[in-house]
Tab-separated table of C-alpha atoms and ligand atoms in Angstrom:
chain	number	residue	atom	x	y	z
A	15	MET	CA	39.912	-48.739	10.609
A	16	ALA	CA	39.425	-48.369	14.365
A	17	PHE	CA	37.718	-45.057	13.681
A	18	MET	CA	35.477	-46.702	11.113
A	19	ARG	CA	34.493	-49.439	13.505
A	20	LYS	CA	33.914	-47.035	16.384
A	21	SER	CA	31.774	-44.617	14.419
A	22	ALA	CA	29.899	-47.103	12.269
A	23	LEU	CA	27.729	-48.401	15.074
A	24	PRO	CA	26.388	-45.055	16.298
A	25	VAL	CA	25.857	-44.023	12.687
A	26	LEU	CA	23.935	-47.207	12.003
A	27	VAL	CA	21.862	-46.802	15.163
A	28	LEU	CA	21.059	-43.221	14.205
A	29	PHE	CA	20.179	-44.288	10.683
A	30	LEU	CA	17.894	-47.045	11.912
A	31	ALA	CA	16.277	-44.763	14.478
A	32	TYR	CA	15.615	-42.247	11.730
A	33	TYR	CA	14.414	-44.905	9.319
A	34	TYR	CA	11.963	-46.459	11.729
A	35	SER	CA	10.739	-43.204	13.200
A	36	THR	CA	9.765	-41.757	9.834
A	37	HIS	CA	8.868	-44.793	7.767
A	38	ASP	CA	7.324	-47.222	10.152
A	39	GLY	CA	6.611	-48.001	13.745
A	40	PHE	CA	3.210	-49.267	12.723
A	41	ARG	CA	1.977	-52.457	14.326
A	42	PRO	CA	-1.409	-53.997	13.445
A	43	GLU	CA	-2.065	-54.381	17.213
A	44	MET	CA	-2.416	-50.589	17.317
A	45	LEU	CA	-5.916	-51.095	15.899
A	46	GLN	CA	-6.889	-54.041	18.082
A	47	GLY	CA	-10.099	-53.250	19.957
A	48	LYS	CA	-10.156	-49.705	18.528
A	49	LYS	CA	-13.531	-48.205	17.574
A	50	VAL	CA	-13.510	-47.067	13.968
A	51	ILE	CA	-16.011	-45.481	11.571
A	52	VAL	CA	-15.471	-45.934	7.812
A	53	THR	CA	-17.624	-43.961	5.362
A	54	GLY	CA	-17.997	-45.043	1.735
A	55	ALA	CA	-17.336	-48.596	2.926
A	56	SER	CA	-19.600	-50.511	0.509
A	57	LYS	CA	-16.938	-50.779	-2.216
A	58	GLY	CA	-13.558	-49.529	-3.415
A	59	ILE	CA	-10.915	-48.277	-0.982
A	60	GLY	CA	-13.423	-47.946	1.880
A	61	ARG	CA	-14.334	-51.635	1.689
A	62	GLU	CA	-10.628	-52.602	1.694
A	63	MET	CA	-10.043	-50.418	4.764
A	64	ALA	CA	-12.916	-52.201	6.530
A	65	TYR	CA	-11.309	-55.581	5.746
A	66	HIS	CA	-7.862	-54.475	7.011
A	67	LEU	CA	-9.411	-53.101	10.208
A	68	ALA	CA	-11.310	-56.359	10.692
A	69	ASN	CA	-8.078	-58.322	10.269
A	70	MET	CA	-6.511	-56.146	12.958
A	71	GLY	CA	-9.364	-56.858	15.363
A	72	ALA	CA	-11.000	-53.412	15.409
A	73	HIS	CA	-14.669	-52.570	16.011
A	74	VAL	CA	-16.138	-51.074	12.828
A	75	VAL	CA	-19.279	-49.164	11.936
A	76	LEU	CA	-19.640	-48.810	8.177
A	77	THR	CA	-21.795	-46.548	6.046
A	78	ALA	CA	-22.747	-45.876	2.407
A	79	ARG	CA	-26.119	-45.830	0.614
A	80	SER	CA	-26.293	-49.469	-0.494
A	81	LYS	CA	-27.666	-51.604	2.344
A	82	GLU	CA	-27.090	-54.959	0.609
A	83	ALA	CA	-23.457	-54.192	-0.165
A	84	LEU	CA	-22.817	-52.988	3.403
A	85	HIS	CA	-24.426	-56.132	4.798
A	86	LYS	CA	-21.963	-58.284	2.812
A	87	VAL	CA	-18.957	-56.203	3.835
A	88	ALA	CA	-19.941	-56.277	7.524
A	89	SER	CA	-20.438	-60.079	7.506
A	90	ARG	CA	-17.053	-60.557	5.895
A	91	CYS	CA	-15.513	-58.255	8.521
A	92	LEU	CA	-16.850	-60.568	11.239
A	93	ASP	CA	-15.365	-63.588	9.422
A	94	LEU	CA	-12.007	-61.807	9.225
A	95	GLY	CA	-11.904	-61.178	12.963
A	96	ALA	CA	-13.477	-57.789	13.627
A	97	ALA	CA	-14.244	-57.216	17.329
A	98	SER	CA	-17.669	-56.124	16.079
A	99	ALA	CA	-19.088	-54.978	12.720
A	100	HIS	CA	-22.210	-52.879	12.176
A	101	TYR	CA	-23.526	-50.809	9.304
A	102	ILE	CA	-25.974	-47.961	8.945
A	103	ALA	CA	-27.100	-47.122	5.406
A	104	GLY	CA	-27.914	-43.584	4.290
A	105	THR	CA	-26.892	-40.758	1.996
A	106	MET	CA	-24.353	-38.104	2.905
A	107	GLU	CA	-26.395	-35.626	0.863
A	108	ASP	CA	-28.516	-35.505	4.025
A	109	MET	CA	-26.653	-33.676	6.814
A	110	ALA	CA	-29.178	-34.781	9.438
A	111	PHE	CA	-28.318	-38.373	8.534
A	112	ALA	CA	-24.583	-37.615	8.805
A	113	GLU	CA	-25.021	-36.249	12.320
A	114	GLN	CA	-27.322	-39.053	13.517
A	115	PHE	CA	-25.032	-41.655	11.980
A	116	VAL	CA	-22.093	-40.602	14.164
A	117	ALA	CA	-24.260	-40.591	17.286
A	118	GLU	CA	-25.592	-44.086	16.495
A	119	ALA	CA	-22.122	-45.413	15.695
A	120	GLY	CA	-20.799	-44.018	18.970
A	121	LYS	CA	-23.597	-45.780	20.848
A	122	LEU	CA	-22.984	-49.083	19.051
A	123	MET	CA	-19.260	-49.084	19.912
A	124	GLY	CA	-19.368	-47.156	23.176
A	125	GLY	CA	-17.054	-44.403	21.895
A	126	LEU	CA	-14.846	-43.646	18.923
A	127	ASP	CA	-11.089	-43.781	18.273
A	128	MET	CA	-10.837	-43.227	14.535
A	129	LEU	CA	-13.073	-41.484	12.001
A	130	ILE	CA	-12.235	-42.390	8.394
A	131	LEU	CA	-13.897	-39.970	5.965
A	132	ASN	CA	-13.736	-41.553	2.526
A	133	HIS	CA	-17.057	-41.387	0.613
A	134	ILE	CA	-17.569	-39.278	-2.518
A	135	THR	CA	-20.560	-38.568	-4.702
A	136	ASN	CA	-20.532	-40.005	-8.218
A	137	SER	CA	-19.303	-37.629	-10.908
A	138	SER	CA	-18.189	-38.077	-14.491
A	139	MET	CA	-15.050	-36.706	-16.182
A	140	THR	CA	-16.150	-33.914	-18.464
A	141	LEU	CA	-15.439	-30.296	-19.394
A	142	PHE	CA	-17.260	-27.908	-17.093
A	143	HIS	CA	-20.220	-26.504	-18.998
A	144	GLY	CA	-21.892	-24.744	-16.115
A	145	ASP	CA	-23.447	-27.678	-14.259
A	146	ILE	CA	-23.942	-25.797	-10.996
A	147	SER	CA	-25.867	-28.675	-9.425
A	148	ALA	CA	-22.828	-30.952	-9.842
A	149	VAL	CA	-20.633	-28.393	-8.066
A	150	ARG	CA	-23.160	-28.140	-5.255
A	151	ARG	CA	-23.496	-31.943	-4.910
A	152	ASN	CA	-19.700	-32.424	-4.851
A	153	MET	CA	-19.268	-29.685	-2.232
A	154	GLU	CA	-22.122	-31.031	-0.096
A	155	VAL	CA	-21.208	-34.732	-0.190
A	156	ASN	CA	-17.401	-34.614	-0.554
A	157	PHE	CA	-16.764	-31.619	1.683
A	158	PHE	CA	-19.657	-30.343	3.781
A	159	SER	CA	-20.718	-33.752	5.103
A	160	TYR	CA	-17.067	-34.324	6.193
A	161	VAL	CA	-17.329	-31.164	8.301
A	162	VAL	CA	-20.647	-32.293	9.805
A	163	LEU	CA	-19.318	-35.786	10.549
A	164	SER	CA	-16.145	-34.482	12.174
A	165	VAL	CA	-18.041	-31.950	14.316
A	166	ALA	CA	-20.378	-34.706	15.517
A	167	ALA	CA	-17.433	-37.018	16.268
A	168	LEU	CA	-15.108	-34.504	17.948
A	169	PRO	CA	-16.375	-34.865	21.544
A	170	MET	CA	-15.771	-38.648	21.384
A	171	LEU	CA	-12.397	-38.195	19.648
A	172	ARG	CA	-11.237	-35.665	22.251
A	173	GLU	CA	-12.073	-38.185	24.932
A	174	SER	CA	-10.109	-40.998	23.260
A	175	HIS	CA	-7.256	-38.829	21.885
A	176	GLY	CA	-8.443	-40.173	18.562
A	177	SER	CA	-7.736	-39.575	14.892
A	178	ILE	CA	-9.472	-38.350	11.765
A	179	ALA	CA	-8.494	-39.584	8.289
A	180	VAL	CA	-9.569	-37.316	5.448
A	181	VAL	CA	-9.285	-39.123	2.121
A	182	SER	CA	-8.358	-36.666	-0.604
A	183	SER	CA	-6.635	-36.805	-3.948
A	184	VAL	CA	-3.782	-35.415	-6.007
A	185	ALA	CA	-6.678	-33.427	-7.532
A	186	GLY	CA	-6.978	-31.741	-4.122
A	187	LYS	CA	-3.410	-30.434	-4.470
A	188	ILE	CA	-2.949	-29.679	-8.188
A	189	ALA	CA	-5.192	-28.493	-11.044
A	190	GLN	CA	-6.360	-31.046	-13.600
A	191	PRO	CA	-8.950	-30.761	-16.397
A	192	LEU	CA	-12.353	-32.550	-16.519
A	193	ILE	CA	-12.955	-32.749	-12.760
A	194	ALA	CA	-13.465	-29.152	-11.596
A	195	PRO	CA	-16.348	-29.832	-9.122
A	196	TYR	CA	-14.528	-32.823	-7.583
A	197	SER	CA	-11.232	-30.930	-7.429
A	198	ALA	CA	-12.906	-27.961	-5.710
A	199	SER	CA	-14.331	-30.251	-3.010
A	200	LYS	CA	-10.927	-31.892	-2.404
A	201	PHE	CA	-9.088	-28.521	-2.192
A	202	ALA	CA	-11.747	-27.434	0.304
A	203	LEU	CA	-10.908	-30.434	2.510
A	204	ASP	CA	-7.241	-29.354	2.636
A	205	GLY	CA	-8.169	-25.750	3.503
A	206	PHE	CA	-10.597	-26.698	6.225
A	207	PHE	CA	-8.934	-29.690	7.856
A	208	SER	CA	-5.375	-28.314	7.689
A	209	SER	CA	-6.635	-25.131	9.406
A	210	ILE	CA	-8.389	-27.212	12.055
A	211	ARG	CA	-5.158	-29.176	12.554
A	212	SER	CA	-3.256	-25.973	13.339
A	213	GLU	CA	-6.054	-24.895	15.723
A	214	HIS	CA	-5.806	-28.235	17.500
A	215	ALA	CA	-2.088	-27.585	18.014
A	216	VAL	CA	-2.814	-24.138	19.484
A	217	ALA	CA	-5.733	-25.255	21.661
A	218	LYS	CA	-3.974	-28.475	22.746
A	219	VAL	CA	-6.704	-30.692	21.356
A	220	ASN	CA	-5.107	-34.106	20.981
A	221	VAL	CA	-7.073	-35.283	17.935
A	222	SER	CA	-4.831	-35.935	14.924
A	223	ILE	CA	-5.888	-35.138	11.355
A	224	THR	CA	-4.359	-37.088	8.466
A	225	LEU	CA	-4.960	-35.791	4.949
A	226	CYS	CA	-4.525	-38.639	2.450
A	227	VAL	CA	-3.417	-37.572	-1.008
A	228	LEU	CA	-4.074	-40.413	-3.422
A	229	GLY	CA	-3.103	-40.879	-7.050
A	230	LEU	CA	-5.029	-43.180	-9.377
A	231	ILE	CA	-6.229	-46.310	-7.519
A	232	ASP	CA	-7.658	-49.380	-9.271
A	233	THR	CA	-11.232	-49.208	-7.920
A	234	ASP	CA	-14.069	-50.044	-10.346
A	235	THR	CA	-15.357	-46.474	-10.132
A	236	ALA	CA	-12.004	-44.897	-10.978
A	237	MET	CA	-11.181	-47.403	-13.726
A	238	GLU	CA	-14.542	-46.787	-15.425
A	239	ALA	CA	-14.398	-43.012	-15.001
A	240	THR	CA	-10.855	-42.637	-16.376
A	241	SER	CA	-11.122	-45.256	-19.140
A	242	GLY	CA	-10.050	-43.762	-22.477
A	243	VAL	CA	-9.443	-40.329	-20.901
A	244	PHE	CA	-6.546	-40.633	-18.452
A	245	THR	CA	-3.577	-42.967	-18.813
A	246	GLY	CA	-1.971	-42.946	-15.361
A	247	ILE	CA	-0.701	-46.160	-13.777
A	248	PRO	CA	-3.189	-47.255	-11.097
A	249	SER	CA	-2.027	-48.503	-7.696
A	250	ARG	CA	-3.698	-51.356	-5.804
A	251	LYS	CA	-6.671	-50.444	-3.619
A	252	GLU	CA	-5.714	-53.056	-0.989
A	253	ASP	CA	-2.258	-51.475	-0.456
A	254	CYS	CA	-3.677	-47.971	-0.593
A	255	ALA	CA	-6.241	-48.826	2.099
A	256	LEU	CA	-3.485	-50.156	4.376
A	257	GLU	CA	-1.318	-47.043	3.931
A	258	ILE	CA	-4.246	-44.799	4.933
A	259	ILE	CA	-4.783	-46.812	8.128
A	260	LYS	CA	-1.042	-46.865	8.930
A	261	GLY	CA	-0.549	-43.127	8.426
A	262	THR	CA	-3.653	-42.315	10.452
A	263	ALA	CA	-2.683	-44.642	13.318
A	264	LEU	CA	0.793	-43.035	13.330
A	265	ARG	CA	-0.906	-39.598	13.490
A	266	GLN	CA	0.907	-38.338	10.369
A	267	GLU	CA	-0.257	-34.999	8.980
A	268	GLU	CA	-0.325	-36.259	5.413
A	269	VAL	CA	-0.140	-39.558	3.564
A	270	TYR	CA	0.843	-39.651	-0.111
A	271	TYR	CA	-0.037	-42.731	-2.100
A	272	ASP	CA	0.654	-42.748	-5.823
A	273	SER	CA	2.424	-44.934	-8.392
A	274	SER	CA	5.010	-42.177	-8.850
A	275	ARG	CA	7.486	-41.720	-6.009
A	276	TRP	CA	7.950	-38.087	-7.089
A	277	THR	CA	4.454	-37.177	-5.924
A	278	SER	CA	5.166	-36.920	-2.199
A	279	LEU	CA	8.440	-35.105	-2.826
A	280	LEU	CA	6.899	-32.516	-5.154
A	281	LEU	CA	3.572	-32.031	-3.372
A	282	GLY	CA	5.087	-32.066	0.151
A	283	ASN	CA	5.500	-28.317	-0.495
A	284	PRO	CA	8.239	-26.953	1.782
A	285	GLY	CA	7.295	-23.416	0.691
A	286	ARG	CA	3.861	-23.811	2.218
A	287	ARG	CA	5.317	-25.303	5.422
A	288	ILE	CA	7.764	-22.432	5.850
A	289	MET	CA	5.066	-19.815	5.221
A	290	GLU	CA	2.672	-21.523	7.645
A	291	PHE	CA	5.387	-21.517	10.306
A	292	PHE	CA	6.203	-17.821	9.922
A	293	SER	CA	2.571	-16.820	9.548
A	294	LEU	CA	1.791	-18.501	12.869
A	295	GLN	CA	4.424	-16.292	14.607
A	296	LYS	CA	2.385	-13.192	13.722
A	297	TYR	CA	-0.696	-14.248	15.663
A	298	ASN	CA	-1.595	-13.403	19.198
A	299	LEU	CA	-3.474	-16.542	20.183
A	300	ASP	CA	-3.433	-16.173	23.969
A	301	LYS	CA	-7.112	-15.398	24.291
A	302	PHE	CA	-8.046	-18.506	22.289
A	303	VAL	CA	-5.972	-20.917	24.333
A	304	ARG	CA	-7.634	-22.651	27.253
A	305	ASN	CA	-5.322	-23.328	30.150
B	28	NAP	N1	-9.886	-44.475	-6.904
B	28	NAP	C1	-9.067	-43.467	-7.196
B	28	NAP	O1	-8.410	-43.446	-8.234
B	28	NAP	C2	-8.934	-42.319	-6.246
B	28	NAP	C3	-7.964	-41.348	-6.512
B	28	NAP	C4	-7.812	-40.282	-5.633
B	28	NAP	C5	-8.626	-40.199	-4.514
B	28	NAP	N2	-9.567	-41.153	-4.289
B	28	NAP	C6	-10.442	-41.000	-3.129
B	28	NAP	O2	-10.593	-42.235	-2.437
B	28	NAP	C7	-11.888	-42.292	-1.853
B	28	NAP	C8	-12.560	-43.590	-2.246
B	28	NAP	O3	-12.624	-43.671	-3.652
B	28	NAP	P1	-13.049	-45.026	-4.387
B	28	NAP	O4	-12.397	-45.048	-5.713
B	28	NAP	O5	-12.850	-46.168	-3.470
B	28	NAP	O6	-14.615	-44.765	-4.610
B	28	NAP	P2	-15.822	-45.819	-4.821
B	28	NAP	O7	-15.306	-47.189	-5.033
B	28	NAP	O8	-16.714	-45.234	-5.851
B	28	NAP	O9	-16.563	-45.777	-3.408
B	28	NAP	C9	-17.305	-44.646	-3.043
B	28	NAP	C10	-18.069	-44.961	-1.785
B	28	NAP	O10	-18.887	-43.844	-1.434
B	28	NAP	C11	-20.242	-44.265	-1.298
B	28	NAP	N3	-21.137	-43.177	-1.715
B	28	NAP	C12	-21.394	-42.728	-2.960
B	28	NAP	N4	-22.308	-41.751	-2.929
B	28	NAP	C13	-22.644	-41.587	-1.630
B	28	NAP	C14	-23.577	-40.742	-0.960
B	28	NAP	N5	-24.330	-39.867	-1.622
B	28	NAP	N6	-23.693	-40.847	0.385
B	28	NAP	C15	-22.938	-41.736	1.069
B	28	NAP	N7	-22.048	-42.567	0.490
B	28	NAP	C16	-21.910	-42.486	-0.858
B	28	NAP	C17	-20.351	-45.485	-2.207
B	28	NAP	O11	-21.375	-46.360	-1.795
B	28	NAP	P3	-22.905	-46.254	-2.275
B	28	NAP	O12	-22.901	-46.042	-3.743
B	28	NAP	O13	-23.494	-47.545	-1.814
B	28	NAP	O14	-23.463	-45.087	-1.520
B	28	NAP	C18	-19.002	-46.155	-1.964
B	28	NAP	O15	-19.032	-46.906	-0.780
B	28	NAP	C19	-12.620	-41.028	-2.301
B	28	NAP	O16	-12.525	-40.032	-1.311
B	28	NAP	C20	-11.848	-40.608	-3.530
B	28	NAP	O17	-11.934	-39.228	-3.799
B	28	NAP	C21	-9.743	-42.204	-5.126
B	29	NAG	C1	-24.941	-40.280	-10.294
B	29	NAG	O1	-25.817	-41.337	-9.939
B	29	NAG	C2	-27.186	-41.027	-10.117
B	29	NAG	C3	-28.009	-42.156	-9.543
B	29	NAG	O2	-27.409	-43.402	-9.766
B	29	NAG	C4	-27.449	-40.792	-11.598
B	29	NAG	O3	-28.815	-40.467	-11.808
B	29	NAG	C5	-26.573	-39.638	-12.079
B	29	NAG	O4	-26.701	-39.471	-13.471
B	29	NAG	C6	-25.101	-39.890	-11.746
B	29	NAG	N1	-24.368	-38.677	-12.047
B	29	NAG	C7	-23.197	-38.679	-12.662
B	29	NAG	C8	-22.589	-37.349	-12.885
B	29	NAG	O5	-22.625	-39.705	-12.996
B	30	NAG	C1	-1.895	-37.586	22.167
B	30	NAG	O1	-2.520	-38.847	22.104
B	30	NAG	C2	-1.668	-39.875	21.643
B	30	NAG	C3	-2.512	-41.125	21.502
B	30	NAG	O2	-3.126	-41.463	22.713
B	30	NAG	C4	-0.499	-40.048	22.611
B	30	NAG	O3	0.364	-41.044	22.117
B	30	NAG	C5	0.247	-38.729	22.721
B	30	NAG	O4	1.264	-38.841	23.690
B	30	NAG	C6	-0.709	-37.616	23.112
B	30	NAG	N1	-0.004	-36.344	23.056
B	30	NAG	C7	-0.091	-35.435	24.025
B	30	NAG	C8	0.662	-34.180	23.792
B	30	NAG	O5	-0.766	-35.608	25.031
């Protein structure tokens, strides 16, 4: 009994330390006064992220194509307690807009702490019958503009030791029918941003990258697109939006958010982790590292 009592406390402390270090440690104050960009913020998960950030007292600059919708979201953000809320409307099919947008947002807030890349082009669920233009549009809007935005934001993020959230999908980790162009763009995000993350580690760039792997979420777009075709259980967009912000603020490498708890376990992919670790040992990176 004495043994039990003596060892129970340290065990409990260790358990709690482990529990809180891996599962939480997030406090809404972490976002207070932080300068955040949210793309695709006129509706869906992006709009919910803007509202959470406003509640936490962050500065936000929002973008999407629809000016009227953005105006409403920004006004509501101010009502909810945002430190400031601006929007700049434009299309992410235009890379010049993407670049200028980041510069303007940086000026409006006087810097940048968090870049949340979330927008996607519209696409329907259908068999691929050779619609090359759809592949190109998905790659441009869902992938290439993310690269442009992150390149434009990196100097400010380096300065602030900031964070990038890359919103992806289970379809960016596994193959599924009817969404080949979308899936390709989401896989591309993993390839590019996970590589950049490992370069940041080598080059001691303290800008975190959080890849967010989402299952079906109950946004209007997703509910309409999947209706009658896919019968997954949707999760709530409000909760999903909060988990993205939490994981990004905690500088996690990946966030999994799906109605099935198996998803993170199965897609966490220890095989990939182990291979990435051993592959890294074979490089001579000295000449790329700035001292
Ligand atoms: N919902 C799901 O089930 C689900 C599942 C897995 C992953 N995700 C990911 O979660 C993110 C958000 O999805 P969601 O369901 O919230 O989508 P959503 O409700 O359709 O929102 C998409 C956002 O992107 C903007 N947008 C569309 N075309 C654009 C363009 N050409 N240029 C700039 N902005 C554009 C839209 O605004 P405008 O139309 O005004 O431009 C809107 O604000 C996406 O990255 C998606 O892949 C969602
Ligand atoms: C995407 O939206 C545009 C403009 O609203 C529309 O013309 C196009 O048909 C849509 N494409 C798909 C694949 O839904
Ligand atoms: C990176 O930046 C974060 C956020 O400011 C900070 O908590 C962390 O200690 C920094 N890491 C290093 C290695 O400087």
